[in-house]
Short mmCIF file of C-alpha atoms in Angstrom, two decimals:
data_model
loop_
_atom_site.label_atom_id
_atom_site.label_comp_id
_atom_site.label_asym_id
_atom_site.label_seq_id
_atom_site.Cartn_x
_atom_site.Cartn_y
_atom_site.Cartn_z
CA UNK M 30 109.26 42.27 0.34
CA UNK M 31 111.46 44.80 1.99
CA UNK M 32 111.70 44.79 5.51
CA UNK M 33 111.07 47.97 7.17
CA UNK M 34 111.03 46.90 11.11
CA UNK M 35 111.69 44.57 13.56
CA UNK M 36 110.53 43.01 16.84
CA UNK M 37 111.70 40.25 19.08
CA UNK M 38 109.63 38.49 21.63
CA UNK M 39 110.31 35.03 24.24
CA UNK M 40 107.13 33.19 25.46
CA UNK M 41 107.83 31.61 29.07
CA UNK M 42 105.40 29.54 31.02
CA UNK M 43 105.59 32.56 33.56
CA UNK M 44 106.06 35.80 31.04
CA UNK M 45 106.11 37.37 27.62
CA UNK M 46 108.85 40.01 26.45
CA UNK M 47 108.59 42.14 23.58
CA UNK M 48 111.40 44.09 22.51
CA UNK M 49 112.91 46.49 20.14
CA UNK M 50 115.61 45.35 17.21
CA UNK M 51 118.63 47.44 16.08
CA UNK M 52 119.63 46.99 12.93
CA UNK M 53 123.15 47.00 13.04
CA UNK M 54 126.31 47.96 10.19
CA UNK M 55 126.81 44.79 9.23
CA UNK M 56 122.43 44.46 8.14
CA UNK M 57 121.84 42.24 10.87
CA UNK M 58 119.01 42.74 13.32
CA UNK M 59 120.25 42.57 17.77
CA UNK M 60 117.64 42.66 20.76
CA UNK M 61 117.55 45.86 22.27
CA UNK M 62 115.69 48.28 24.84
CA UNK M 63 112.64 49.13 24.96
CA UNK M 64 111.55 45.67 26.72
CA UNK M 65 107.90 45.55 27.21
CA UNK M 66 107.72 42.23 30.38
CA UNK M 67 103.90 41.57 30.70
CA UNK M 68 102.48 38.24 32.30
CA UNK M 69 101.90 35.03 30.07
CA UNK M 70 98.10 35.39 30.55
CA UNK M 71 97.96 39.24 29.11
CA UNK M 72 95.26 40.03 27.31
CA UNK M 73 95.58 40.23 23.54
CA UNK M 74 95.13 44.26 23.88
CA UNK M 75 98.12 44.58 25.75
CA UNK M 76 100.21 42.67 24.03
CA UNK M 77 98.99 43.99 20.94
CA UNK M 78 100.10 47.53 22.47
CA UNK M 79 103.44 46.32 23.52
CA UNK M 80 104.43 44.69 20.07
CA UNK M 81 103.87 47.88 18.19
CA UNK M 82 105.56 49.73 20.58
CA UNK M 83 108.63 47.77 20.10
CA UNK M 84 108.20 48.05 16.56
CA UNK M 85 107.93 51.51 16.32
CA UNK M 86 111.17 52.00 18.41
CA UNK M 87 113.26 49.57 15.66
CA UNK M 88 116.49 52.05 15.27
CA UNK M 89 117.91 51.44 11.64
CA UNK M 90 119.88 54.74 12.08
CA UNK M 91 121.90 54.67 15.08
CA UNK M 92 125.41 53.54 15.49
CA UNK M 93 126.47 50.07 16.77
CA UNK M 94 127.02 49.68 20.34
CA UNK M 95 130.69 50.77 21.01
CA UNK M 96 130.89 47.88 23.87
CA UNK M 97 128.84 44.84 22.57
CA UNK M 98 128.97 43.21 26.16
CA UNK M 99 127.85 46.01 28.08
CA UNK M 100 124.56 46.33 25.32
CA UNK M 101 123.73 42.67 25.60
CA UNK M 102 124.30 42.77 29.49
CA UNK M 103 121.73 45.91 29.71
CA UNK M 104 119.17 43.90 27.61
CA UNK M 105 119.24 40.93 29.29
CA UNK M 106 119.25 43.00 32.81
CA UNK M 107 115.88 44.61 30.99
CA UNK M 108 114.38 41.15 30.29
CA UNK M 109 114.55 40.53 34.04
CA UNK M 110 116.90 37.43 32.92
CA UNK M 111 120.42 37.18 33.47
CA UNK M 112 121.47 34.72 31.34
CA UNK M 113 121.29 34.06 27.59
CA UNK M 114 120.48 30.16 28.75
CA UNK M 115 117.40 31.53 31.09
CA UNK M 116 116.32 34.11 27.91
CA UNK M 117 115.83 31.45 25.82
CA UNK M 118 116.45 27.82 26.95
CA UNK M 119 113.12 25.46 27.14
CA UNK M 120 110.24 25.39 27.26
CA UNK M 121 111.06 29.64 25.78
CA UNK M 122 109.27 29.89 21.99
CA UNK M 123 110.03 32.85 19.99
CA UNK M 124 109.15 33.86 16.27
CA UNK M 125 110.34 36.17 13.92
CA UNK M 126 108.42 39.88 13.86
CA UNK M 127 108.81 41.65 10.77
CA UNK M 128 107.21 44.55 8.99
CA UNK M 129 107.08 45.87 5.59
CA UNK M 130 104.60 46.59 2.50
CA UNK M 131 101.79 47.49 5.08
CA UNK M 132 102.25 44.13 6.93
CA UNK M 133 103.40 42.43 10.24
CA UNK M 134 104.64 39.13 9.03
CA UNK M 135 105.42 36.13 11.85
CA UNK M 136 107.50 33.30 11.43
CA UNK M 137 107.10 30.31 13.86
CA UNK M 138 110.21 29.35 15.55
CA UNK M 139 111.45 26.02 16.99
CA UNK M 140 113.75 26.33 20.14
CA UNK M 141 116.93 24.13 19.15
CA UNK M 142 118.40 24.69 22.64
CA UNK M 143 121.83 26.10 23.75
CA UNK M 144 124.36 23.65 21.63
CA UNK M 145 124.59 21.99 19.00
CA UNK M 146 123.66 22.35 14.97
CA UNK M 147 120.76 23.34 15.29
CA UNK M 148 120.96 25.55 18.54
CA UNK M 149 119.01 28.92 18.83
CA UNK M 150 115.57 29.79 16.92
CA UNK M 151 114.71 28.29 13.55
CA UNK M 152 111.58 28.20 11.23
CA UNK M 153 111.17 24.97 10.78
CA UNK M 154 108.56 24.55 8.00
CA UNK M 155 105.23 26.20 9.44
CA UNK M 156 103.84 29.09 7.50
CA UNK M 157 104.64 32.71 8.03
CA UNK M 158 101.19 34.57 9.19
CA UNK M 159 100.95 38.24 8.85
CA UNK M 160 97.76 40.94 9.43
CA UNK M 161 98.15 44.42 8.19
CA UNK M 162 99.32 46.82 10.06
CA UNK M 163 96.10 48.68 10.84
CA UNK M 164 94.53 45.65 12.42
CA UNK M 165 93.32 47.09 15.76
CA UNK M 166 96.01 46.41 19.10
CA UNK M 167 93.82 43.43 20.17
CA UNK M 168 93.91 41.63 16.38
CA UNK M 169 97.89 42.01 16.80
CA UNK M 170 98.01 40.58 19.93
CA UNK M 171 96.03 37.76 18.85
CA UNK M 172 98.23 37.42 15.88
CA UNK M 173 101.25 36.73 17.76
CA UNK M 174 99.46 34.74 20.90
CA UNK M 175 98.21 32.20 17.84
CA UNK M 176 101.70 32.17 16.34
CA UNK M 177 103.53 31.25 19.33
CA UNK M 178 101.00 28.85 20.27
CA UNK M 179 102.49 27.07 17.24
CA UNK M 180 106.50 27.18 17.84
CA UNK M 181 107.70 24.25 19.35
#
């Protein structure tokens, strides 16, 4: 399957963000603005809205960021987080958002923490999910609220 777009989204007990990817020179996929920040108890509509938002603002065709510390200090000032740690340490889940051949395809993630081998987000053996891509806003949202539900 070819990949066409991107998304990226953290689940806290308090919040969910949704944002935008850049593809970048080098063919690998960074956070970037828009951030849609909605509450952890949004309905399935909104977030539904938000995640196709982000994905239609995935920028394949725009130069990488000339200052790579200023970019991921803007995204993270976005996220309303100022560290990496707070982004994504526990209890955050995350899983991959991708789209391509008329699909949204997500991959549950397991948090491996800040160190370590197995630090960051990795599948780790549940099945990718995906919907088409005209499933209405609310089956979206629903989509990814059941996904994450499942990353550990």
């Amino acid at each position: 399957m070819k990949i066409e777009r991107s998304a990226g989204v953290y689940l806290h007990p308090d919040r969910l963000i949704i944002h935008a990817h850049h593809l970048t020179a080098e063919g690998f996929c960074i956070a970037t603005t828009p951030v849609f920040r909605l509450s952890s108890i949004a309905s399935p509509m909104e977030v539904g809205v938000a995640l196709r938002k982000a994905l239609e603002s995935f920028q394949h065709d725009r130069l990488d960021p000339l200052e790579w510390k200023t970019h991921r200090e803007m995204f993270l000032r976005a996220t309303g987080y100022k560290s990496w740690k707070g982004l994504q340490g526990f209890p955050t889940r995350s899983c991959w958002i991708e789209e391509g051949d008329g699909k949204v395809i997500f991959t549950p993630l397991k948090n491996g923490g800040n160190r370590g081998p197995k630090k960051g987000f990795q599948p780790f053996g549940r099945n990718p999910i995906d919907v088409s891509v005209s499933v209405s806003d609310e089956e979206l949202g629903n989509s990814l609220l059941r996904v994450l539900n499942e990353c550990e």
